Short mmCIF file of C-alpha atoms in Angstrom, two decimals:
data_model
loop_
_atom_site.label_atom_id
_atom_site.label_comp_id
_atom_site.label_asym_id
_atom_site.label_seq_id
_atom_site.Cartn_x
_atom_site.Cartn_y
_atom_site.Cartn_z
CA MET W 1 0.00 0.00 0.00
CA PHE W 2 2.80 2.42 0.85
CA LYS W 3 4.42 1.81 -2.52
CA ILE W 4 1.22 2.81 -4.30
CA LEU W 5 0.82 5.75 -1.95
CA LYS W 6 4.35 6.87 -2.73
CA TYR W 7 3.85 6.78 -6.47
CA SER W 8 0.42 8.44 -6.45
CA PHE W 9 1.88 11.08 -4.23
CA TYR W 10 4.85 11.67 -6.57
CA ASP W 11 2.58 11.73 -9.56
CA LEU W 12 0.35 14.35 -7.95
CA MET W 13 3.20 16.38 -6.54
CA ARG W 14 4.45 16.82 -10.06
CA SER W 15 1.14 17.74 -11.59
CA ARG W 16 0.47 21.36 -12.38
CA TRP W 17 -2.73 21.38 -10.36
CA SER W 18 -1.06 20.69 -7.05
CA TYR W 19 1.04 23.81 -7.60
CA VAL W 20 -1.92 25.91 -8.70
CA TYR W 21 -3.67 24.85 -5.53
CA PHE W 22 -0.61 25.52 -3.41
CA ILE W 23 -0.02 28.95 -4.95
CA PHE W 24 -3.67 29.83 -4.56
CA TYR W 25 -3.50 29.22 -0.81
CA LEU W 26 -0.18 31.01 -0.60
CA ALA W 27 -1.63 34.09 -2.32
CA LEU W 28 -4.80 33.86 -0.24
CA GLY W 29 -2.81 33.75 2.98
CA PHE W 30 -0.71 36.78 2.08
CA ILE W 31 -3.65 38.80 0.80
CA LEU W 32 -5.77 38.11 3.88
CA LEU W 33 -2.98 39.07 6.23
CA PHE W 34 -2.27 42.18 4.20
CA LEU W 35 -5.93 43.24 4.20
CA ASN W 36 -6.74 42.34 7.80
CA ASN W 37 -3.43 43.21 9.34
CA ASP W 38 -4.34 40.88 12.16
CA VAL W 39 -3.82 37.13 12.47
CA ASN W 40 -6.99 36.61 14.49
CA LYS W 41 -9.25 38.29 11.97
CA ALA W 42 -7.54 36.57 9.08
CA VAL W 43 -8.26 33.21 10.70
CA ILE W 44 -11.99 33.90 10.73
CA THR W 45 -12.07 34.97 7.09
CA LEU W 46 -9.97 31.97 6.22
CA MET W 47 -12.40 29.65 7.96
CA ASN W 48 -15.22 30.73 5.71
CA ILE W 49 -13.10 30.05 2.65
CA ILE W 50 -11.59 26.76 3.79
CA ILE W 51 -14.90 25.29 4.81
CA VAL W 52 -16.38 25.70 1.35
CA LEU W 53 -13.30 25.39 -0.81
CA THR W 54 -11.42 22.36 0.56
CA PRO W 55 -14.45 20.10 0.10
CA LEU W 56 -14.84 21.33 -3.47
CA ILE W 57 -11.19 20.79 -4.33
CA GLY W 58 -11.16 17.42 -2.58
CA THR W 59 -14.23 16.32 -4.51
CA VAL W 60 -12.97 17.48 -7.89
CA PHE W 61 -9.47 16.08 -7.40
CA GLY W 62 -10.80 12.77 -6.12
CA VAL W 63 -13.14 12.21 -9.04
CA MET W 64 -10.64 13.45 -11.63
CA TYR W 65 -7.83 11.31 -10.30
CA TYR W 66 -9.99 8.20 -10.23
CA TYR W 67 -11.17 8.53 -13.82
CA ASN W 68 -7.83 9.68 -15.18
CA SER W 69 -5.88 6.84 -13.67
CA LYS W 70 -8.40 4.18 -14.57
CA GLU W 71 -6.26 2.34 -17.11
CA PHE W 72 -3.26 2.57 -14.88
CA THR W 73 -5.29 1.17 -12.02
CA GLU W 74 -6.09 -1.76 -14.29
CA LEU W 75 -2.40 -2.34 -14.78
CA LEU W 76 -1.94 -2.35 -11.02
CA LEU W 77 -4.87 -4.72 -10.59
CA ALA W 78 -3.04 -7.27 -12.70
CA GLN W 79 -0.09 -7.17 -10.31
CA PRO W 80 0.09 -9.33 -7.22
CA ILE W 81 -1.36 -6.70 -4.91
CA LYS W 82 -4.57 -6.77 -2.97
CA ARG W 83 -7.31 -4.61 -4.47
CA SER W 84 -8.05 -2.65 -1.35
CA LYS W 85 -4.38 -1.75 -0.99
CA ILE W 86 -4.25 -0.21 -4.45
CA PHE W 87 -7.20 2.04 -3.78
CA MET W 88 -6.25 2.89 -0.22
CA GLY W 89 -2.82 3.87 -1.50
CA GLN W 90 -4.31 6.13 -4.13
CA TYR W 91 -6.80 7.57 -1.69
CA LEU W 92 -4.14 8.42 0.85
CA GLY W 93 -1.85 9.74 -1.88
CA ILE W 94 -4.44 12.29 -3.01
CA SER W 95 -5.59 13.24 0.47
CA ILE W 96 -2.07 13.73 1.77
CA SER W 97 -0.88 15.76 -1.20
CA LEU W 98 -3.94 18.01 -1.00
CA THR W 99 -3.44 18.45 2.71
CA LEU W 100 0.19 19.30 2.14
CA SER W 101 -0.74 22.01 -0.38
CA LEU W 102 -3.15 23.43 2.17
CA VAL W 103 -0.81 23.32 5.15
CA LEU W 104 2.20 24.68 3.29
CA GLY W 105 0.24 27.21 1.25
CA LEU W 106 -1.36 28.77 4.29
CA GLY W 107 1.36 27.96 6.76
CA ILE W 108 4.13 29.89 5.01
CA PRO W 109 2.43 33.32 4.98
CA PHE W 110 1.13 32.96 8.51
CA VAL W 111 4.47 31.86 9.89
CA ALA W 112 6.15 34.68 8.00
CA TYR W 113 3.71 37.11 9.54
CA GLY W 114 4.58 36.00 13.03
CA LEU W 115 2.09 33.28 13.85
CA PHE W 116 4.31 31.73 16.49
CA ARG W 117 4.30 34.96 18.48
CA SER W 118 0.54 35.36 18.23
CA SER W 119 -2.19 33.88 20.37
CA ALA W 120 -3.96 32.63 17.27
CA ILE W 121 -1.64 29.69 16.80
CA PHE W 122 -4.08 27.15 18.23
CA ASP W 123 -6.99 28.55 16.28
CA PHE W 124 -4.92 28.43 13.15
CA SER W 125 -3.77 24.86 13.79
CA LEU W 126 -7.34 23.80 14.36
CA LEU W 127 -8.28 25.44 11.09
CA LEU W 128 -5.65 23.41 9.25
CA LEU W 129 -6.74 20.27 11.07
CA VAL W 130 -10.32 20.82 9.96
CA GLY W 131 -9.10 21.51 6.42
CA ALA W 132 -7.22 18.20 6.50
CA PHE W 133 -10.33 16.39 7.77
CA LEU W 134 -12.42 17.89 5.00
CA ASN W 135 -9.85 16.79 2.41
CA PHE W 136 -9.86 13.21 3.66
CA ILE W 137 -13.65 13.13 3.93
CA PHE W 138 -14.43 14.56 0.53
CA VAL W 139 -11.79 12.60 -1.35
CA ALA W 140 -13.29 9.45 0.20
CA LEU W 141 -16.82 10.50 -0.72
CA SER W 142 -15.83 11.33 -4.28
CA PHE W 143 -14.02 8.00 -4.63
CA ASN W 144 -17.23 6.31 -3.56
CA ILE W 145 -19.18 8.17 -6.20
CA ALA W 146 -16.59 7.45 -8.89
CA LEU W 147 -16.53 3.75 -7.99
CA SER W 148 -20.28 3.52 -8.35
CA ASN W 149 -20.43 5.33 -11.70
CA GLU W 150 -18.73 3.98 -14.79
CA ASN W 151 -19.75 7.05 -16.74
CA LYS W 152 -17.27 9.86 -16.21
CA ILE W 153 -19.68 12.73 -16.82
CA LYS W 154 -22.29 11.24 -14.53
CA GLY W 155 -19.76 10.61 -11.79
CA PHE W 156 -18.44 14.12 -12.05
CA GLY W 157 -21.95 15.54 -11.99
CA TYR W 158 -22.97 13.57 -8.92
CA ALA W 159 -19.79 14.54 -7.12
CA ILE W 160 -20.31 18.25 -7.75
CA LEU W 161 -23.94 17.86 -6.78
CA MET W 162 -22.89 16.23 -3.52
CA TRP W 163 -20.61 19.16 -2.76
CA LEU W 164 -23.30 21.67 -3.68
CA PHE W 165 -25.77 19.84 -1.51
CA LEU W 166 -23.56 19.69 1.56
CA ALA W 167 -22.07 23.15 1.17
CA VAL W 168 -25.15 25.13 0.19
CA ILE W 169 -28.46 23.33 -0.22
CA TYR W 170 -28.30 21.46 3.08
CA ASP W 171 -28.23 24.68 5.07
CA GLY W 172 -31.11 26.08 3.06
CA VAL W 173 -33.28 23.03 3.67
CA PHE W 174 -32.26 23.00 7.29
CA LEU W 175 -33.20 26.65 7.70
CA THR W 176 -36.55 26.17 6.00
CA PHE W 177 -37.22 23.33 8.39
CA LEU W 178 -36.41 25.48 11.38
CA VAL W 179 -38.70 28.24 10.18
CA PHE W 180 -41.50 25.85 9.33
CA PHE W 181 -41.48 23.95 12.60
CA ASN W 182 -40.49 26.75 14.89
CA GLU W 183 -43.29 25.95 17.27
CA TYR W 184 -41.72 22.63 18.14
CA PRO W 185 -38.59 22.03 20.18
CA LEU W 186 -35.93 21.58 17.54
CA ASP W 187 -32.78 21.26 19.63
CA LYS W 188 -32.29 17.56 19.10
CA PHE W 189 -33.26 17.68 15.48
CA SER W 190 -30.78 20.41 14.70
CA LEU W 191 -28.03 18.67 16.64
CA ILE W 192 -28.49 15.50 14.67
CA ALA W 193 -28.92 17.33 11.39
CA THR W 194 -25.59 19.06 11.94
CA MET W 195 -23.81 15.79 12.47
CA PHE W 196 -24.97 14.57 9.11
CA ASN W 197 -23.08 17.33 7.35
CA PRO W 198 -19.30 17.41 7.74
CA ILE W 199 -19.13 20.99 6.52
CA ASP W 200 -21.54 22.27 9.16
CA LEU W 201 -19.78 20.22 11.75
CA SER W 202 -16.41 21.72 10.84
CA ARG W 203 -17.81 25.20 11.00
CA ILE W 204 -19.18 24.63 14.47
CA LEU W 205 -15.96 23.02 15.61
CA ILE W 206 -13.95 26.08 14.62
CA LEU W 207 -16.45 28.57 15.96
CA LEU W 208 -16.57 26.77 19.31
CA LYS W 209 -12.83 27.15 19.51
CA LEU W 210 -12.84 30.76 18.38
CA ASP W 211 -15.62 31.43 20.87
CA ILE W 212 -17.45 33.97 18.74
CA SER W 213 -21.06 33.76 19.82
CA ALA W 214 -22.25 36.13 17.13
CA LEU W 215 -21.20 33.72 14.42
CA LEU W 216 -22.26 30.50 16.10
CA GLY W 217 -25.80 30.62 14.81
CA TYR W 218 -28.65 28.49 16.08
CA THR W 219 -27.05 25.05 15.84
CA GLY W 220 -23.77 26.27 17.18
CA ALA W 221 -25.50 27.76 20.19
CA VAL W 222 -27.45 24.56 20.75
CA PHE W 223 -24.26 22.59 20.40
CA ARG W 224 -22.53 24.65 23.03
CA LYS W 225 -25.46 24.65 25.40
CA PHE W 226 -25.82 20.92 25.04
CA PHE W 227 -22.22 19.78 25.26
CA GLY W 228 -20.20 22.73 26.46
CA THR W 229 -17.17 23.87 24.52
CA ASN W 230 -14.77 21.04 25.29
CA LEU W 231 -17.13 18.12 25.00
CA GLY W 232 -18.63 19.75 21.90
CA MET W 233 -15.26 19.94 20.24
CA THR W 234 -14.26 16.42 21.16
CA LEU W 235 -17.57 15.11 19.93
CA SER W 236 -17.38 16.96 16.63
CA ILE W 237 -13.85 15.71 15.99
CA PHE W 238 -15.03 12.20 16.76
CA ILE W 239 -17.88 12.51 14.29
CA LEU W 240 -15.52 13.89 11.66
CA VAL W 241 -13.41 10.77 12.13
CA LEU W 242 -16.54 8.69 11.59
CA TRP W 243 -17.12 10.69 8.43
CA ILE W 244 -13.80 9.37 7.14
CA ILE W 245 -14.21 5.82 8.39
CA PHE W 246 -17.63 5.20 6.93
CA PRO W 247 -16.88 6.22 3.31
CA VAL W 248 -13.56 4.35 3.42
CA TRP W 249 -15.33 1.25 4.70
CA ARG W 250 -17.96 1.48 1.97
CA MET W 251 -15.23 2.01 -0.62
CA ASN W 252 -13.57 -1.25 0.42
CA ARG W 253 -16.85 -3.11 0.41
CA LYS W 254 -17.73 -1.85 -3.04
CA LEU W 255 -14.29 -2.80 -4.32
CA LYS W 256 -14.73 -6.45 -3.46
CA LYS W 257 -17.54 -6.81 -5.99
CA LYS W 258 -16.43 -4.38 -8.66
CA ASP W 259 -15.43 -5.37 -12.19
CA PHE W 260 -12.65 -3.52 -13.93
CA MET A 1 -2.62 -24.81 -15.96
CA ILE A 2 -6.04 -23.16 -15.98
CA GLN A 3 -9.35 -24.86 -15.39
CA ILE A 4 -12.51 -22.87 -15.79
CA LYS A 5 -15.77 -24.43 -14.71
CA ASN A 6 -19.29 -23.23 -15.34
CA LEU A 7 -18.30 -19.58 -15.52
CA HIS A 8 -21.15 -17.05 -15.63
CA LYS A 9 -20.79 -13.32 -15.99
CA ARG A 10 -23.53 -10.76 -16.45
CA PHE A 11 -23.20 -7.03 -16.83
CA GLY A 12 -26.66 -5.81 -15.93
CA LYS A 13 -28.99 -7.66 -18.29
CA LEU A 14 -26.26 -8.50 -20.76
CA VAL A 15 -25.00 -12.06 -20.37
CA VAL A 16 -21.38 -12.08 -21.46
CA LEU A 17 -20.18 -15.48 -20.31
CA ASP A 18 -22.72 -18.26 -20.10
CA SER A 19 -21.65 -21.43 -18.28
CA LEU A 20 -18.27 -21.50 -19.94
CA ASP A 21 -15.94 -24.45 -19.41
CA LEU A 22 -12.36 -24.30 -20.56
CA GLU A 23 -9.16 -26.06 -19.80
CA ILE A 24 -5.81 -24.70 -20.82
CA LYS A 25 -2.83 -26.99 -20.53
CA THR A 26 0.68 -25.90 -19.79
CA GLY A 27 2.82 -24.74 -22.71
CA GLY A 28 1.94 -23.29 -26.11
CA ILE A 29 0.17 -20.33 -27.62
CA PHE A 30 -3.58 -20.15 -27.34
CA ALA A 31 -5.40 -17.60 -29.47
CA ILE A 32 -8.72 -16.50 -28.01
CA LEU A 33 -10.87 -15.36 -30.91
CA GLY A 34 -14.41 -14.20 -31.35
CA PRO A 35 -16.47 -11.34 -32.69
CA ASN A 36 -16.56 -8.02 -30.87
CA GLY A 37 -18.35 -8.32 -27.57
CA SER A 38 -18.07 -12.09 -27.42
CA GLY A 39 -16.48 -11.98 -23.98
CA LYS A 40 -12.76 -12.38 -24.76
CA THR A 41 -11.61 -9.59 -22.53
CA THR A 42 -14.10 -10.55 -19.83
CA LEU A 43 -12.72 -14.10 -19.85
CA ILE A 44 -9.15 -12.84 -19.53
CA LYS A 45 -10.04 -10.39 -16.83
CA SER A 46 -11.85 -13.11 -14.90
CA ILE A 47 -8.68 -15.18 -14.91
CA LEU A 48 -6.81 -12.17 -13.57
CA GLY A 49 -9.40 -11.48 -10.91
CA MET A 50 -10.28 -8.06 -12.32
CA VAL A 51 -13.78 -9.16 -13.25
CA ILE A 52 -15.64 -11.05 -10.56
CA PRO A 53 -17.79 -13.84 -11.99
CA ASN A 54 -21.41 -14.33 -10.92
CA LYS A 55 -21.02 -18.07 -10.80
CA GLY A 56 -18.43 -20.73 -11.42
CA ASP A 57 -14.83 -21.29 -10.51
CA ILE A 58 -11.43 -20.62 -12.01
CA LYS A 59 -8.46 -22.67 -10.97
CA PHE A 60 -4.86 -21.70 -11.62
CA LYS A 61 -2.46 -24.56 -10.88
CA GLN A 62 -5.22 -26.46 -9.06
CA LYS A 63 -6.06 -23.57 -6.76
CA SER A 64 -9.13 -21.37 -6.98
CA VAL A 65 -8.26 -17.77 -7.81
CA LEU A 66 -11.45 -16.11 -6.66
CA GLN A 67 -10.74 -13.30 -4.16
CA GLN A 68 -7.05 -14.20 -4.24
CA TRP A 69 -4.20 -11.99 -5.39
CA GLY A 70 -0.88 -13.68 -4.72
CA TYR A 71 -1.15 -15.94 -7.78
CA ARG A 72 -0.88 -12.92 -10.07
CA ASN A 73 2.85 -12.93 -9.41
CA GLN A 74 2.98 -15.85 -11.83
CA ILE A 75 1.08 -14.05 -14.59
CA ASN A 76 2.25 -11.35 -16.99
CA TYR A 77 -0.60 -9.34 -18.45
CA LEU A 78 -0.62 -6.90 -21.33
CA PRO A 79 -3.74 -4.74 -21.13
CA GLN A 80 -5.62 -3.59 -24.20
CA ILE A 81 -5.18 0.15 -23.66
CA ALA A 82 -1.86 1.47 -22.46
CA ASN A 83 -2.38 4.51 -20.34
CA PHE A 84 -0.02 5.46 -17.57
CA PRO A 85 0.28 8.29 -15.03
CA ALA A 86 1.22 11.28 -17.15
CA ASN A 87 3.73 12.71 -14.71
CA LEU A 88 5.96 9.67 -14.25
CA THR A 89 8.90 8.99 -16.56
CA VAL A 90 9.32 5.67 -18.36
CA ASN A 91 12.17 4.72 -16.06
CA GLU A 92 10.17 5.49 -12.94
CA LEU A 93 7.25 3.43 -14.19
CA ILE A 94 9.49 0.44 -14.88
CA GLU A 95 11.09 0.81 -11.45
CA MET A 96 7.67 1.06 -9.88
CA VAL A 97 6.32 -2.11 -11.46
CA LYS A 98 9.56 -3.91 -10.55
CA ASN A 99 9.11 -2.64 -7.04
CA LEU A 100 5.59 -4.06 -6.89
CA ARG A 101 6.54 -7.58 -7.90
CA PRO A 102 8.76 -9.70 -5.76
CA LYS A 103 10.77 -11.22 -8.63
CA GLN A 104 13.72 -10.68 -10.98
CA ALA A 105 13.18 -8.47 -13.99
CA GLY A 106 15.16 -8.29 -17.21
CA GLU A 107 14.03 -5.10 -18.85
CA GLN A 108 17.34 -3.95 -20.39
CA GLU A 109 17.26 -6.31 -23.34
CA LEU A 110 13.67 -5.40 -24.16
CA ILE A 111 14.34 -1.69 -23.94
CA SER A 112 17.11 -1.92 -26.51
CA LEU A 113 15.08 -4.27 -28.69
CA PHE A 114 12.33 -1.68 -29.00
CA GLY A 115 14.73 1.25 -29.10
CA LEU A 116 13.24 2.90 -26.03
CA GLU A 117 16.51 4.34 -24.67
CA PRO A 118 15.84 7.93 -25.81
CA PHE A 119 12.46 7.88 -24.05
CA LEU A 120 13.55 6.55 -20.67
CA ASN A 121 13.60 9.94 -19.00
CA LYS A 122 10.60 11.35 -20.82
CA LYS A 123 7.27 11.73 -19.10
CA LEU A 124 4.72 9.13 -20.12
CA GLY A 125 2.18 11.83 -20.91
CA ASN A 126 4.35 13.06 -23.77
CA LEU A 127 4.76 9.71 -25.53
CA SER A 128 2.92 8.66 -28.67
CA GLY A 129 0.43 5.80 -28.62
CA GLY A 130 2.83 3.36 -30.28
CA THR A 131 5.65 4.19 -27.89
CA LYS A 132 3.32 3.73 -24.93
CA GLN A 133 2.41 0.32 -26.29
CA LYS A 134 6.11 -0.56 -26.49
CA VAL A 135 6.53 0.46 -22.86
CA ASN A 136 3.50 -1.67 -22.12
CA ILE A 137 5.15 -4.65 -23.83
CA VAL A 138 8.39 -4.12 -21.92
CA LEU A 139 6.44 -4.07 -18.64
CA THR A 140 4.71 -7.31 -19.60
CA PHE A 141 7.68 -9.33 -20.76
CA MET A 142 10.32 -8.18 -18.32
CA PHE A 143 9.26 -10.75 -15.77
CA ASP A 144 9.75 -14.45 -16.07
CA SER A 145 6.27 -15.90 -15.47
CA GLU A 146 4.62 -19.15 -16.44
CA LEU A 147 1.49 -17.61 -17.87
CA ILE A 148 1.47 -14.65 -20.24
CA ILE A 149 -1.80 -12.99 -21.21
CA LEU A 150 -1.83 -10.56 -24.12
CA ASP A 151 -4.93 -8.53 -24.91
CA GLU A 152 -4.64 -7.06 -28.42
CA PRO A 153 -0.86 -6.75 -28.26
CA THR A 154 -0.41 -5.36 -31.78
CA THR A 155 -2.37 -2.12 -31.32
CA GLY A 156 -0.40 0.85 -32.64
CA LEU A 157 2.82 -1.03 -33.35
CA ASP A 158 4.94 -0.36 -36.42
CA PRO A 159 5.98 -3.36 -38.58
CA ILE A 160 9.47 -3.59 -37.09
CA SER A 161 8.16 -3.69 -33.55
CA LEU A 162 5.56 -6.19 -34.63
CA ILE A 163 8.32 -8.51 -35.83
CA SER A 164 10.15 -8.02 -32.53
CA LEU A 165 6.97 -8.81 -30.64
CA LYS A 166 6.44 -12.04 -32.55
CA MET A 167 10.03 -12.96 -31.87
CA ILE A 168 9.58 -12.43 -28.14
CA ILE A 169 6.40 -14.48 -28.13
CA GLN A 170 8.13 -17.35 -29.93
CA LYS A 171 11.04 -17.20 -27.51
CA GLU A 172 8.73 -17.38 -24.52
CA LYS A 173 6.93 -20.31 -26.07
CA GLU A 174 10.20 -22.16 -26.50
CA LYS A 175 10.84 -21.71 -22.81
CA GLY A 176 7.65 -23.69 -22.21
CA LYS A 177 5.45 -20.78 -21.23
CA THR A 178 1.69 -20.74 -21.68
CA ILE A 179 0.57 -17.75 -23.71
CA LEU A 180 -3.00 -16.53 -24.12
CA ILE A 181 -3.53 -13.98 -26.81
CA THR A 182 -6.56 -12.14 -28.14
CA THR A 183 -6.38 -10.43 -31.49
CA HIS A 184 -8.35 -9.61 -34.59
CA ILE A 185 -5.34 -10.02 -36.85
CA MET A 186 -5.75 -13.46 -38.40
CA SER A 187 -2.33 -13.56 -40.04
CA LEU A 188 -0.80 -13.32 -36.58
CA VAL A 189 -2.98 -16.18 -35.37
CA GLU A 190 -2.03 -18.35 -38.32
CA GLU A 191 1.60 -17.62 -37.83
CA ILE A 192 1.99 -18.25 -34.13
CA ALA A 193 -1.03 -19.91 -32.53
CA ASP A 194 -0.96 -23.58 -31.60
CA LYS A 195 -4.58 -23.72 -30.59
CA ILE A 196 -7.61 -21.57 -31.20
CA VAL A 197 -10.33 -21.00 -28.65
CA PHE A 198 -13.31 -19.47 -30.40
CA LEU A 199 -15.84 -17.67 -28.25
CA LEU A 200 -19.38 -17.13 -29.43
CA ASP A 201 -22.36 -15.98 -27.38
CA GLY A 202 -20.47 -16.32 -24.16
CA ASN A 203 -19.44 -19.88 -24.72
CA ILE A 204 -16.70 -21.87 -26.39
CA TYR A 205 -17.80 -22.55 -29.95
CA PHE A 206 -14.64 -24.22 -31.06
CA LYS A 207 -11.38 -25.35 -29.56
CA GLY A 208 -8.61 -26.86 -31.63
CA SER A 209 -5.83 -26.15 -34.07
CA VAL A 210 -5.95 -23.81 -37.06
CA SER A 211 -6.14 -26.68 -39.52
CA GLU A 212 -8.97 -28.31 -37.62
CA LEU A 213 -10.93 -25.09 -37.80
CA LYS A 214 -10.37 -24.83 -41.54
CA GLU A 215 -11.49 -28.42 -41.94
CA LYS A 216 -14.58 -27.89 -39.86
CA THR A 217 -15.71 -24.87 -41.85
CA GLY A 218 -14.52 -26.11 -45.23
CA GLN A 219 -12.49 -23.00 -45.93
CA ASP A 220 -8.83 -22.74 -46.94
CA ASP A 221 -8.31 -19.41 -45.38
CA LEU A 222 -8.52 -18.70 -41.65
CA GLU A 223 -10.07 -15.28 -42.10
CA HIS A 224 -12.89 -16.75 -44.16
CA ALA A 225 -13.30 -19.67 -41.81
CA ILE A 226 -13.81 -17.29 -38.91
CA ALA A 227 -16.12 -15.07 -40.96
CA LYS A 228 -18.16 -18.12 -41.85
CA ILE A 229 -18.70 -19.09 -38.24
CA ILE A 230 -19.78 -15.59 -37.32
CA SER A 231 -22.11 -15.11 -40.29
CA ARG A 232 -23.71 -18.53 -39.88
CA LYS A 233 -24.74 -17.52 -36.42
CA ASP A 234 -26.41 -14.37 -37.75
CA VAL A 235 -28.56 -16.17 -40.31
#
């Protein structure tokens, strides 16, 4: 598995897109710091971007990599390697290289600006951690979609739709629900509904840490009231881990029966 | 070497292999023929464990291969379409495949035979189709394995490389290897194949030598003999 991981990683590290992604984050980091002139404020702005963008990039990269390397995967499948190892290697290769682009791209400007002397270092680390989680989650989800769809266009469409749903539509539906049923106690419902969306969960996790009540929103407030800050954070990290485990498990199950 | 029993494979509603039985003995060149969509590639991929059959069993050296992977170390496979990671160089790809298989490789001779030296440090994404196919052939033949499976090996090759390919196949045969080959080029079949396995409607329609097939169909020419089988089925 580590051999496959190594080669997928090399392959990606040399592709133009990894650099575009890296340079984008680099530029974003510098621009935000330049505009905000304050690490703390930049972290908040960055959160809003990371939470929407990393899932999108993870989804697109995951689907693209799967379909582009299809024939090569077939070559690997004819080698004496276990199926699940090939795909886990590729999966980790993409996720790690994306995470590296994120961490380095944002890390360099923030460190240059004096992150280590600022109090925002933990907030910033948490932000990168959440970004890494979102990478691993969305690459796994997109691999699942790609594995279930032979047709490239369809797979790509479903993957983008999934991102759109989780990043935008979900909140809209959720909000409509809250407005519609506002006469009922909705605490539990909204708690559970948040857990079913990794993007919402990441947002709450960061906001709990940043402790900005104004931005917490309804679910965030419920989350804090229900679990308190520390338990809330631990719980949301735990659920994010589940969000990785479940798609990876399904990927392996699907693989056992798939024809190539 | 290979025993296939009662093999069924369906893709959705389409039945590709329908209770197929086949035995392939050790040594010699077996040409797997059949019209487009007759299940040649599916059969090969089932042997390799890339396609998972709905029913039936495949044995390689008396052991079932279903859900196994270690046995593939004894098989060299040339896939139909050669497409590699665009950002790796030829050398890196060869090193990688060598790295993945726990056995000796002799790629140097093959590289010079196909004149691939100038391309070794080029990225695979920049190679032409024919050159990629040559790399593909090098990857397939650089290991010493008992079973060699070639799926349309001649695609995109120039005449000189085609001659080299035939030479390699003959050499491997002389070493006592078992070679399965699918192709639509009948002259190649006539030249090198010891036995023909003809697939039709997901089953074996004919198994035997080239001359037996000609006798059976009453044709002097292999191309016509094959055409006759296919057209008779359509009538």
